[in-house]
mmCIF file of C-alpha atoms in Angstrom:
data_model
loop_
_atom_site.group_PDB
_atom_site.id
_atom_site.type_symbol
_atom_site.label_atom_id
_atom_site.label_comp_id
_atom_site.label_asym_id
_atom_site.label_seq_id
_atom_site.Cartn_x
_atom_site.Cartn_y
_atom_site.Cartn_z
ATOM 1 C CA UNK A 1 -23.661 24.381 -47.316
ATOM 2 C CA UNK A 2 -25.648 27.584 -47.625
ATOM 3 C CA UNK A 3 -25.068 28.676 -44.047
ATOM 4 C CA UNK A 4 -21.298 28.506 -44.424
ATOM 5 C CA UNK A 5 -21.445 30.228 -47.804
ATOM 6 C CA UNK A 6 -23.321 33.176 -46.321
ATOM 7 C CA UNK A 7 -20.750 33.472 -43.517
ATOM 8 C CA UNK A 8 -17.874 33.472 -46.023
ATOM 9 C CA UNK A 9 -19.597 36.109 -48.201
ATOM 10 C CA UNK A 10 -20.255 38.320 -45.193
ATOM 11 C CA UNK A 11 -16.596 38.164 -44.186
ATOM 12 C CA UNK A 12 -15.531 39.007 -47.732
ATOM 13 C CA UNK A 13 -17.843 42.051 -47.865
ATOM 14 C CA UNK A 14 -16.568 43.202 -44.492
ATOM 15 C CA UNK A 15 -12.828 42.587 -44.870
ATOM 16 C CA UNK A 16 -12.335 42.150 -48.592
ATOM 17 C CA UNK A 17 -10.412 38.938 -47.902
ATOM 18 C CA UNK A 18 -10.512 35.644 -46.040
ATOM 19 C CA UNK A 19 -7.564 34.147 -44.186
ATOM 20 C CA UNK A 20 -7.333 30.496 -43.221
ATOM 21 C CA UNK A 21 -11.024 29.955 -42.477
ATOM 22 C CA UNK A 22 -11.950 26.383 -41.538
ATOM 23 C CA UNK A 23 -14.760 25.374 -43.890
ATOM 24 C CA UNK A 24 -16.395 22.013 -44.508
ATOM 25 C CA UNK A 25 -16.735 21.206 -48.223
ATOM 26 C CA UNK A 26 -18.187 18.160 -49.933
ATOM 27 C CA UNK A 27 -16.455 16.092 -52.532
ATOM 28 C CA UNK A 28 -18.003 15.045 -55.817
ATOM 29 C CA UNK A 29 -19.203 11.827 -54.219
ATOM 30 C CA UNK A 30 -20.896 13.798 -51.415
ATOM 31 C CA UNK A 31 -18.463 12.931 -48.623
ATOM 32 C CA UNK A 32 -17.529 15.913 -46.404
ATOM 33 C CA UNK A 33 -13.972 17.123 -45.835
ATOM 34 C CA UNK A 34 -12.502 19.970 -43.813
ATOM 35 C CA UNK A 35 -10.480 22.591 -45.618
ATOM 36 C CA UNK A 36 -8.477 25.676 -44.812
ATOM 37 C CA UNK A 37 -9.855 28.414 -47.115
ATOM 38 C CA UNK A 38 -8.030 31.602 -48.100
ATOM 39 C CA UNK A 39 -9.576 34.122 -50.539
ATOM 40 C CA UNK A 40 -7.967 37.192 -52.100
ATOM 41 C CA UNK A 41 -9.473 39.716 -54.570
ATOM 42 C CA UNK A 42 -7.465 40.622 -57.649
ATOM 43 C CA UNK A 43 -7.867 41.883 -61.247
ATOM 44 C CA UNK A 44 -7.781 39.430 -64.149
ATOM 45 C CA UNK A 45 -8.311 40.645 -67.729
ATOM 46 C CA UNK A 46 -9.674 43.927 -66.350
ATOM 47 C CA UNK A 47 -12.166 41.992 -64.343
ATOM 48 C CA UNK A 48 -12.382 41.810 -60.556
ATOM 49 C CA UNK A 49 -12.081 38.190 -59.434
ATOM 50 C CA UNK A 50 -11.481 36.180 -56.263
ATOM 51 C CA UNK A 51 -8.638 33.695 -55.961
ATOM 52 C CA UNK A 52 -9.233 30.876 -53.509
ATOM 53 C CA UNK A 53 -6.692 28.494 -51.938
ATOM 54 C CA UNK A 54 -8.226 25.328 -50.530
ATOM 55 C CA UNK A 55 -6.120 23.022 -48.321
ATOM 56 C CA UNK A 56 -7.479 19.646 -47.210
ATOM 57 C CA UNK A 57 -7.072 19.511 -43.403
ATOM 58 C CA UNK A 58 -9.228 16.426 -42.764
ATOM 59 C CA UNK A 59 -6.380 14.502 -41.139
ATOM 60 C CA UNK A 60 -5.394 17.462 -38.971
ATOM 61 C CA UNK A 61 -8.986 17.929 -37.789
ATOM 62 C CA UNK A 62 -9.233 14.216 -36.982
ATOM 63 C CA UNK A 63 -6.017 14.480 -34.990
ATOM 64 C CA UNK A 64 -7.355 17.505 -33.147
ATOM 65 C CA UNK A 65 -10.496 15.589 -32.309
ATOM 66 C CA UNK A 66 -8.387 12.749 -30.966
ATOM 67 C CA UNK A 67 -6.402 15.199 -28.851
ATOM 68 C CA UNK A 68 -9.620 16.802 -27.612
ATOM 69 C CA UNK A 69 -11.057 13.407 -26.775
ATOM 70 C CA UNK A 70 -7.872 12.373 -24.968
ATOM 71 C CA UNK A 71 -7.956 15.623 -23.030
ATOM 72 C CA UNK A 72 -11.551 14.997 -21.953
ATOM 73 C CA UNK A 73 -10.689 11.467 -20.930
ATOM 74 C CA UNK A 74 -7.719 12.659 -18.855
ATOM 75 C CA UNK A 75 -9.967 15.226 -17.193
ATOM 76 C CA UNK A 76 -12.550 12.636 -16.178
ATOM 77 C CA UNK A 77 -10.571 9.490 -15.240
ATOM 78 C CA UNK A 78 -10.043 8.749 -11.558
ATOM 79 C CA UNK A 79 -6.409 7.744 -12.119
ATOM 80 C CA UNK A 80 -3.814 10.475 -11.786
ATOM 81 C CA UNK A 81 -1.672 11.140 -14.854
ATOM 82 C CA UNK A 82 1.714 12.860 -14.685
ATOM 83 C CA UNK A 83 3.915 13.632 -17.685
ATOM 84 C CA UNK A 84 7.499 14.822 -17.247
ATOM 85 C CA UNK A 85 10.237 15.921 -19.629
ATOM 86 C CA UNK A 86 13.502 13.956 -20.075
ATOM 87 C CA UNK A 87 14.913 15.646 -16.950
ATOM 88 C CA UNK A 88 11.856 14.374 -15.007
ATOM 89 C CA UNK A 89 10.333 17.840 -14.574
ATOM 90 C CA UNK A 90 6.535 17.854 -14.533
ATOM 91 C CA UNK A 91 4.923 19.343 -17.646
ATOM 92 C CA UNK A 92 1.370 17.982 -17.227
ATOM 93 C CA UNK A 93 -0.966 16.682 -14.542
ATOM 94 C CA UNK A 94 -4.671 15.937 -14.753
ATOM 95 C CA UNK A 95 -7.400 16.860 -12.215
ATOM 96 C CA UNK A 96 -7.214 13.417 -10.553
ATOM 97 C CA UNK A 97 -3.620 14.199 -9.602
ATOM 98 C CA UNK A 98 -4.858 17.179 -7.582
ATOM 99 C CA UNK A 99 -7.639 15.088 -6.026
ATOM 100 C CA UNK A 100 -5.152 12.485 -4.801
ATOM 101 C CA UNK A 101 -2.096 14.590 -3.887
ATOM 102 C CA UNK A 102 -3.900 17.868 -2.971
ATOM 103 C CA UNK A 103 -1.367 19.821 -5.087
ATOM 104 C CA UNK A 104 -2.710 22.031 -7.896
ATOM 105 C CA UNK A 105 -1.295 22.046 -11.393
ATOM 106 C CA UNK A 106 0.420 25.413 -10.896
ATOM 107 C CA UNK A 107 2.105 24.163 -7.725
ATOM 108 C CA UNK A 108 3.812 21.229 -9.426
ATOM 109 C CA UNK A 109 4.686 22.316 -12.966
ATOM 110 C CA UNK A 110 8.456 22.281 -13.431
ATOM 111 C CA UNK A 111 9.082 20.265 -10.260
ATOM 112 C CA UNK A 112 10.562 16.789 -9.898
ATOM 113 C CA UNK A 113 7.883 14.346 -8.609
ATOM 114 C CA UNK A 114 10.315 13.264 -5.877
ATOM 115 C CA UNK A 115 8.876 16.025 -3.663
ATOM 116 C CA UNK A 116 5.950 13.654 -3.040
ATOM 117 C CA UNK A 117 8.175 11.008 -1.421
ATOM 118 C CA UNK A 118 7.031 9.799 2.002
ATOM 119 C CA UNK A 119 10.402 8.617 3.305
ATOM 120 C CA UNK A 120 9.142 5.033 3.638
ATOM 121 C CA UNK A 121 11.309 3.854 0.747
ATOM 122 C CA UNK A 122 15.085 4.059 0.797
ATOM 123 C CA UNK A 123 17.508 5.071 -1.984
ATOM 124 C CA UNK A 124 17.884 1.430 -3.071
ATOM 125 C CA UNK A 125 14.150 1.232 -3.861
ATOM 126 C CA UNK A 126 14.209 4.259 -6.163
ATOM 127 C CA UNK A 127 17.582 3.298 -7.641
ATOM 128 C CA UNK A 128 16.213 -0.093 -8.654
ATOM 129 C CA UNK A 129 13.038 1.523 -10.024
ATOM 130 C CA UNK A 130 14.960 3.897 -12.284
ATOM 131 C CA UNK A 131 17.327 1.142 -13.423
ATOM 132 C CA UNK A 132 14.423 -1.043 -14.561
ATOM 133 C CA UNK A 133 12.598 1.913 -16.113
ATOM 134 C CA UNK A 134 15.586 2.968 -18.223
ATOM 135 C CA UNK A 135 16.469 -0.590 -19.209
ATOM 136 C CA UNK A 136 12.974 -1.778 -20.121
ATOM 137 C CA UNK A 137 11.006 1.442 -20.554
ATOM 138 C CA UNK A 138 8.433 0.362 -17.969
ATOM 139 C CA UNK A 139 8.038 -0.001 -14.212
ATOM 140 C CA UNK A 140 5.014 -0.588 -12.037
ATOM 141 C CA UNK A 141 4.539 -1.215 -8.367
ATOM 142 C CA UNK A 142 3.296 0.060 -5.039
ATOM 143 C CA UNK A 143 4.664 3.292 -3.584
ATOM 144 C CA UNK A 144 3.860 5.214 -0.404
ATOM 145 C CA UNK A 145 3.833 8.978 -0.941
ATOM 146 C CA UNK A 146 2.746 12.027 1.040
ATOM 147 C CA UNK A 147 -0.128 14.418 0.308
ATOM 148 C CA UNK A 148 0.186 18.181 0.610
ATOM 149 C CA UNK A 149 -1.464 17.946 4.033
ATOM 150 C CA UNK A 150 1.300 15.587 5.167
ATOM 151 C CA UNK A 151 -0.881 12.469 5.228
ATOM 152 C CA UNK A 152 0.610 9.291 3.808
ATOM 153 C CA UNK A 153 -1.129 7.483 0.970
ATOM 154 C CA UNK A 154 -0.447 4.317 -0.998
ATOM 155 C CA UNK A 155 -0.557 4.319 -4.759
ATOM 156 C CA UNK A 156 -0.245 1.717 -7.477
ATOM 157 C CA UNK A 157 1.753 3.382 -10.232
ATOM 158 C CA UNK A 158 2.671 2.447 -13.789
ATOM 159 C CA UNK A 159 5.495 4.459 -15.405
ATOM 160 C CA UNK A 160 6.477 4.361 -19.073
ATOM 161 C CA UNK A 161 9.395 6.010 -20.840
ATOM 162 C CA UNK A 162 8.541 7.515 -24.255
ATOM 163 C CA UNK A 163 11.311 7.602 -26.881
ATOM 164 C CA UNK A 164 11.769 9.365 -30.194
ATOM 165 C CA UNK A 165 12.741 7.695 -33.482
ATOM 166 C CA UNK A 166 16.379 7.789 -32.446
ATOM 167 C CA UNK A 167 15.713 5.996 -29.165
ATOM 168 C CA UNK A 168 16.234 9.019 -26.901
ATOM 169 C CA UNK A 169 13.800 9.448 -24.009
ATOM 170 C CA UNK A 170 11.428 12.356 -24.622
ATOM 171 C CA UNK A 171 9.011 11.956 -21.721
ATOM 172 C CA UNK A 172 8.022 9.868 -18.728
ATOM 173 C CA UNK A 173 4.316 9.126 -18.246
ATOM 174 C CA UNK A 174 3.104 7.942 -14.855
ATOM 175 C CA UNK A 175 -0.444 6.752 -14.165
ATOM 176 C CA UNK A 176 -1.367 5.984 -10.563
ATOM 177 C CA UNK A 177 -4.403 5.291 -8.403
ATOM 178 C CA UNK A 178 -4.927 5.775 -4.681
ATOM 179 C CA UNK A 179 -5.056 2.343 -2.983
ATOM 180 C CA UNK A 180 -4.835 3.598 0.618
ATOM 181 C CA UNK A 181 -8.291 2.337 1.596
ATOM 182 C CA UNK A 182 -7.544 -1.065 0.079
ATOM 183 C CA UNK A 183 -4.272 -1.268 2.021
ATOM 184 C CA UNK A 184 -6.063 -0.254 5.221
ATOM 185 C CA UNK A 185 -8.719 -2.912 4.616
ATOM 186 C CA UNK A 186 -6.034 -5.515 3.968
ATOM 187 C CA UNK A 187 -4.204 -4.531 7.152
ATOM 188 C CA UNK A 188 -7.439 -4.646 9.174
ATOM 189 C CA UNK A 189 -8.371 -8.069 7.804
ATOM 190 C CA UNK A 190 -4.849 -9.363 8.432
ATOM 191 C CA UNK A 191 -4.915 -8.057 11.993
ATOM 192 C CA UNK A 192 -8.320 -9.608 12.651
ATOM 193 C CA UNK A 193 -7.001 -12.909 11.352
ATOM 194 C CA UNK A 194 -3.755 -12.819 13.332
ATOM 195 C CA UNK A 195 -4.417 -10.944 16.573
ATOM 196 C CA UNK A 196 -6.652 -11.644 19.546
ATOM 197 C CA UNK A 197 -9.519 -9.142 19.619
ATOM 198 C CA UNK A 198 -9.630 -8.974 23.431
ATOM 199 C CA UNK A 199 -5.967 -8.577 24.397
ATOM 200 C CA UNK A 200 -4.412 -7.366 21.151
ATOM 201 C CA UNK A 201 -1.804 -10.143 21.395
ATOM 202 C CA UNK A 202 -0.923 -12.461 18.501
ATOM 203 C CA UNK A 203 -3.437 -15.304 18.278
ATOM 204 C CA UNK A 204 -2.829 -19.015 17.662
ATOM 205 C CA UNK A 205 -2.470 -18.548 13.895
ATOM 206 C CA UNK A 206 0.250 -15.898 14.153
ATOM 207 C CA UNK A 207 1.927 -17.745 17.043
ATOM 208 C CA UNK A 208 2.262 -20.919 14.962
ATOM 209 C CA UNK A 209 3.761 -18.897 12.123
ATOM 210 C CA UNK A 210 6.250 -17.236 14.498
ATOM 211 C CA UNK A 211 7.087 -20.606 16.025
ATOM 212 C CA UNK A 212 7.787 -22.070 12.588
ATOM 213 C CA UNK A 213 10.062 -19.098 11.824
ATOM 214 C CA UNK A 214 11.866 -19.556 15.143
ATOM 215 C CA UNK A 215 12.487 -23.247 14.415
ATOM 216 C CA UNK A 216 13.848 -22.575 10.929
ATOM 217 C CA UNK A 217 16.048 -19.679 12.073
ATOM 218 C CA UNK A 218 17.383 -21.594 15.058
ATOM 219 C CA UNK A 219 18.262 -24.581 12.867
ATOM 220 C CA UNK A 220 20.004 -22.331 10.392
ATOM 221 C CA UNK A 221 21.951 -20.386 13.036
ATOM 222 C CA UNK A 222 22.335 -23.323 15.424
ATOM 223 C CA UNK A 223 20.746 -21.365 18.261
ATOM 224 C CA UNK A 224 18.370 -22.218 21.072
ATOM 225 C CA UNK A 225 15.023 -20.758 21.998
ATOM 226 C CA UNK A 226 12.501 -21.559 24.708
ATOM 227 C CA UNK A 227 8.733 -21.997 24.631
ATOM 228 C CA UNK A 228 6.777 -21.093 27.783
ATOM 229 C CA UNK A 229 3.228 -22.447 28.047
ATOM 230 C CA UNK A 230 1.171 -20.590 30.682
ATOM 231 C CA UNK A 231 -2.280 -21.335 32.072
ATOM 232 C CA UNK A 232 -3.907 -19.122 34.703
ATOM 233 C CA UNK A 233 -4.877 -20.737 38.026
ATOM 234 C CA UNK A 234 -8.153 -19.549 39.526
ATOM 235 C CA UNK A 235 -9.472 -17.801 36.409
ATOM 236 C CA UNK A 236 -12.725 -19.806 36.357
ATOM 237 C CA UNK A 237 -13.500 -18.630 39.876
ATOM 238 C CA UNK A 238 -13.153 -14.994 38.750
ATOM 239 C CA UNK A 239 -15.697 -15.567 35.968
ATOM 240 C CA UNK A 240 -18.040 -17.364 38.357
ATOM 241 C CA UNK A 241 -17.894 -14.779 41.160
ATOM 242 C CA UNK A 242 -17.240 -11.452 39.435
ATOM 243 C CA UNK A 243 -18.717 -12.146 35.995
ATOM 244 C CA UNK A 244 -17.372 -12.659 32.497
ATOM 245 C CA UNK A 245 -16.894 -8.928 31.927
ATOM 246 C CA UNK A 246 -14.518 -8.833 34.890
ATOM 247 C CA UNK A 247 -12.796 -11.920 33.497
ATOM 248 C CA UNK A 248 -12.222 -10.154 30.195
ATOM 249 C CA UNK A 249 -10.672 -7.157 31.968
ATOM 250 C CA UNK A 250 -8.453 -9.519 33.968
ATOM 251 C CA UNK A 251 -7.225 -11.155 30.764
ATOM 252 C CA UNK A 252 -6.408 -7.736 29.326
ATOM 253 C CA UNK A 253 -4.507 -6.783 32.477
ATOM 254 C CA UNK A 254 -2.719 -10.157 32.400
ATOM 255 C CA UNK A 255 -1.598 -9.512 28.812
ATOM 256 C CA UNK A 256 -0.183 -6.135 29.890
ATOM 257 C CA UNK A 257 1.684 -7.705 32.833
ATOM 258 C CA UNK A 258 3.120 -10.455 30.649
ATOM 259 C CA UNK A 259 4.328 -7.912 28.090
ATOM 260 C CA UNK A 260 6.280 -6.189 30.857
ATOM 261 C CA UNK A 261 8.070 -9.482 31.574
ATOM 262 C CA UNK A 262 9.350 -10.207 28.040
ATOM 263 C CA UNK A 263 11.458 -8.405 25.464
ATOM 264 C CA UNK A 264 10.095 -6.688 22.391
ATOM 265 C CA UNK A 265 11.886 -9.311 20.272
ATOM 266 C CA UNK A 266 10.051 -12.174 22.001
ATOM 267 C CA UNK A 267 6.610 -13.405 20.918
ATOM 268 C CA UNK A 268 3.794 -13.321 23.470
ATOM 269 C CA UNK A 269 0.494 -14.804 22.291
ATOM 270 C CA UNK A 270 -2.905 -15.795 23.631
ATOM 271 C CA UNK A 271 -3.957 -19.221 22.390
ATOM 272 C CA UNK A 272 -7.461 -19.445 23.852
ATOM 273 C CA UNK A 273 -9.272 -18.756 27.106
ATOM 274 C CA UNK A 274 -6.638 -18.217 29.793
ATOM 275 C CA UNK A 275 -3.780 -19.920 27.935
ATOM 276 C CA UNK A 276 -0.760 -17.848 26.912
ATOM 277 C CA UNK A 277 2.546 -18.780 25.270
ATOM 278 C CA UNK A 278 5.905 -17.031 25.012
ATOM 279 C CA UNK A 279 8.699 -17.670 22.511
ATOM 280 C CA UNK A 280 11.981 -16.564 24.106
ATOM 281 C CA UNK A 281 14.579 -16.144 21.392
ATOM 282 C CA UNK A 282 18.303 -16.736 21.790
ATOM 283 C CA UNK A 283 18.417 -18.407 25.211
ATOM 284 C CA UNK A 284 21.623 -20.099 26.356
ATOM 285 C CA UNK A 285 20.103 -22.708 28.652
ATOM 286 C CA UNK A 286 17.545 -23.099 31.426
ATOM 287 C CA UNK A 287 18.544 -19.993 33.368
ATOM 288 C CA UNK A 288 17.093 -17.445 30.918
ATOM 289 C CA UNK A 289 13.574 -18.932 30.661
ATOM 290 C CA UNK A 290 13.597 -19.712 34.390
ATOM 291 C CA UNK A 291 14.189 -16.033 35.174
ATOM 292 C CA UNK A 292 11.397 -14.912 32.820
ATOM 293 C CA UNK A 293 9.010 -17.491 34.261
ATOM 294 C CA UNK A 294 9.821 -16.258 37.749
ATOM 295 C CA UNK A 295 9.040 -12.673 36.734
ATOM 296 C CA UNK A 296 5.747 -13.810 35.218
ATOM 297 C CA UNK A 297 4.676 -15.673 38.363
ATOM 298 C CA UNK A 298 5.541 -12.650 40.509
ATOM 299 C CA UNK A 299 3.563 -10.352 38.192
ATOM 300 C CA UNK A 300 0.529 -12.622 38.263
ATOM 301 C CA UNK A 301 0.629 -12.857 42.059
ATOM 302 C CA UNK A 302 -0.242 -9.174 42.447
ATOM 303 C CA UNK A 303 -3.960 -8.580 43.146
ATOM 304 C CA UNK A 304 -6.174 -7.478 40.273
ATOM 305 C CA UNK A 305 -8.235 -4.451 41.316
ATOM 306 C CA UNK A 306 -11.252 -4.739 39.057
ATOM 307 C CA UNK A 307 -14.394 -2.647 39.009
ATOM 308 C CA UNK A 308 -16.404 -5.659 40.142
ATOM 309 C CA UNK A 309 -13.976 -6.454 42.985
ATOM 310 C CA UNK A 310 -10.464 -7.686 43.719
ATOM 311 C CA UNK A 311 -9.339 -10.887 41.997
ATOM 312 C CA UNK A 312 -6.439 -13.221 42.679
ATOM 313 C CA UNK A 313 -4.972 -15.640 40.158
ATOM 314 C CA UNK A 314 -1.725 -17.520 39.789
ATOM 315 C CA UNK A 315 -0.006 -19.263 36.935
ATOM 316 C CA UNK A 316 1.254 -22.703 35.946
ATOM 317 C CA UNK A 317 4.136 -22.630 33.444
ATOM 318 C CA UNK A 318 5.669 -25.410 31.379
ATOM 319 C CA UNK A 319 8.933 -24.781 29.529
ATOM 320 C CA UNK A 320 10.402 -26.643 26.546
ATOM 321 C CA UNK A 321 13.740 -25.878 24.895
ATOM 322 C CA UNK A 322 14.561 -26.134 21.212
ATOM 323 C CA UNK A 323 16.306 -28.277 20.068
ATOM 324 C CA UNK A 324 16.936 -30.005 23.413
ATOM 325 C CA UNK A 325 13.342 -31.144 24.010
ATOM 326 C CA UNK A 326 11.916 -31.320 20.491
ATOM 327 C CA UNK A 327 12.992 -31.092 16.859
ATOM 328 C CA UNK A 328 9.922 -29.238 15.545
ATOM 329 C CA UNK A 329 7.217 -26.802 16.597
ATOM 330 C CA UNK A 330 4.289 -29.167 17.221
ATOM 331 C CA UNK A 331 6.383 -31.446 19.433
ATOM 332 C CA UNK A 332 7.752 -28.431 21.315
ATOM 333 C CA UNK A 333 4.184 -27.281 22.071
ATOM 334 C CA UNK A 334 3.235 -30.765 23.217
ATOM 335 C CA UNK A 335 6.218 -30.977 25.596
ATOM 336 C CA UNK A 336 5.643 -27.510 27.074
ATOM 337 C CA UNK A 337 1.906 -28.196 27.439
ATOM 338 C CA UNK A 338 2.598 -31.487 29.204
ATOM 339 C CA UNK A 339 4.996 -29.747 31.602
ATOM 340 C CA UNK A 340 2.357 -27.083 32.356
ATOM 341 C CA UNK A 341 -0.294 -29.703 33.216
ATOM 342 C CA UNK A 342 2.222 -31.492 35.413
ATOM 343 C CA UNK A 343 2.586 -28.237 37.396
ATOM 344 C CA UNK A 344 -1.192 -28.070 37.844
ATOM 345 C CA UNK A 345 -1.267 -31.629 39.137
ATOM 346 C CA UNK A 346 1.557 -30.882 41.599
ATOM 347 C CA UNK A 347 -0.125 -27.867 43.172
ATOM 348 C CA UNK A 348 0.032 -25.019 40.603
ATOM 349 C CA UNK A 349 1.803 -21.628 40.769
ATOM 350 C CA UNK A 350 5.155 -23.047 39.672
ATOM 351 C CA UNK A 351 7.448 -23.697 36.700
ATOM 352 C CA UNK A 352 8.485 -27.048 35.279
ATOM 353 C CA UNK A 353 10.849 -27.856 32.417
ATOM 354 C CA UNK A 354 9.857 -30.538 29.963
ATOM 355 C CA UNK A 355 13.212 -32.199 30.507
ATOM 356 C CA UNK A 356 12.242 -32.804 34.144
ATOM 357 C CA UNK A 357 9.157 -34.819 33.211
ATOM 358 C CA UNK A 358 9.443 -38.570 33.505
ATOM 359 C CA UNK A 359 9.800 -40.106 30.056
ATOM 360 C CA UNK A 360 7.124 -42.515 28.934
ATOM 361 C CA UNK A 361 8.598 -45.964 28.734
#
């Protein structure tokens, strides 16, 4: 067009030549195409002329536009993009990488991405990842890494190996997103669904799952375990005289006392109200649960010094052994519960084994 022609003429007057200027021409049919234009002055038949070389660079310009577009996309996406060389040294990161990891581009170029590792995954995890990646050219999954500040974060990452025509790996491209908030939400929802909000102990749902696991493991390993079913004696009087707020504090204190009586490997749960259960793993007979039940009764017998006043409660405990008293979880609960209610009928503040109950005839 005329504007370009005037620019070219001005450059010729100024420099006497033109070197590799990008100019848009139009073909005979009117369609535009980009060219690389070079012009030199020379003499021809005693006349001063210009020689022009015109190279069609339409495809190259289109490729450049694609590269420019890809660059803009990489700059604006919220997913982090990391490209490494065949030795897994970083050669490119986009702005989202800095947003997520807190490391700038200059801080990571030339480094192996392993410096981001959190320590939560062992060598076997990474060994398996690299094996799959090199065998299939692709791996994706969840990884915990560490930000520059030291904070842990969870990411969902997809890694692809790029190969040349000969099949040799030329680059690794990793795209990942920060899923920390999602993981935290999942953990919070899971905890709300499986733990008692008042005491922080496992609730009925998690207890039943743990009981099912204990039954299956004990069957497989031919081991015993005991189920203790505890109900507080005198708890209703605390609520009636000191108030429900005091009752809640008493339940929290009871949970703490019970935790001091069992091992970390045992399961202590609150079923509802003032009912608690304990799964004692790996017992050899009646002696082990009897000792734990005795410790629990002694712990409960201590006065509760509450803000609203001093409270006194006791406990009734029923004990059932697996597989002696029942062959599955529901029946084990029923036997332990029946033993606990038998204690209440006999005067409370005691322990009774299901095997000592009279059998229905």
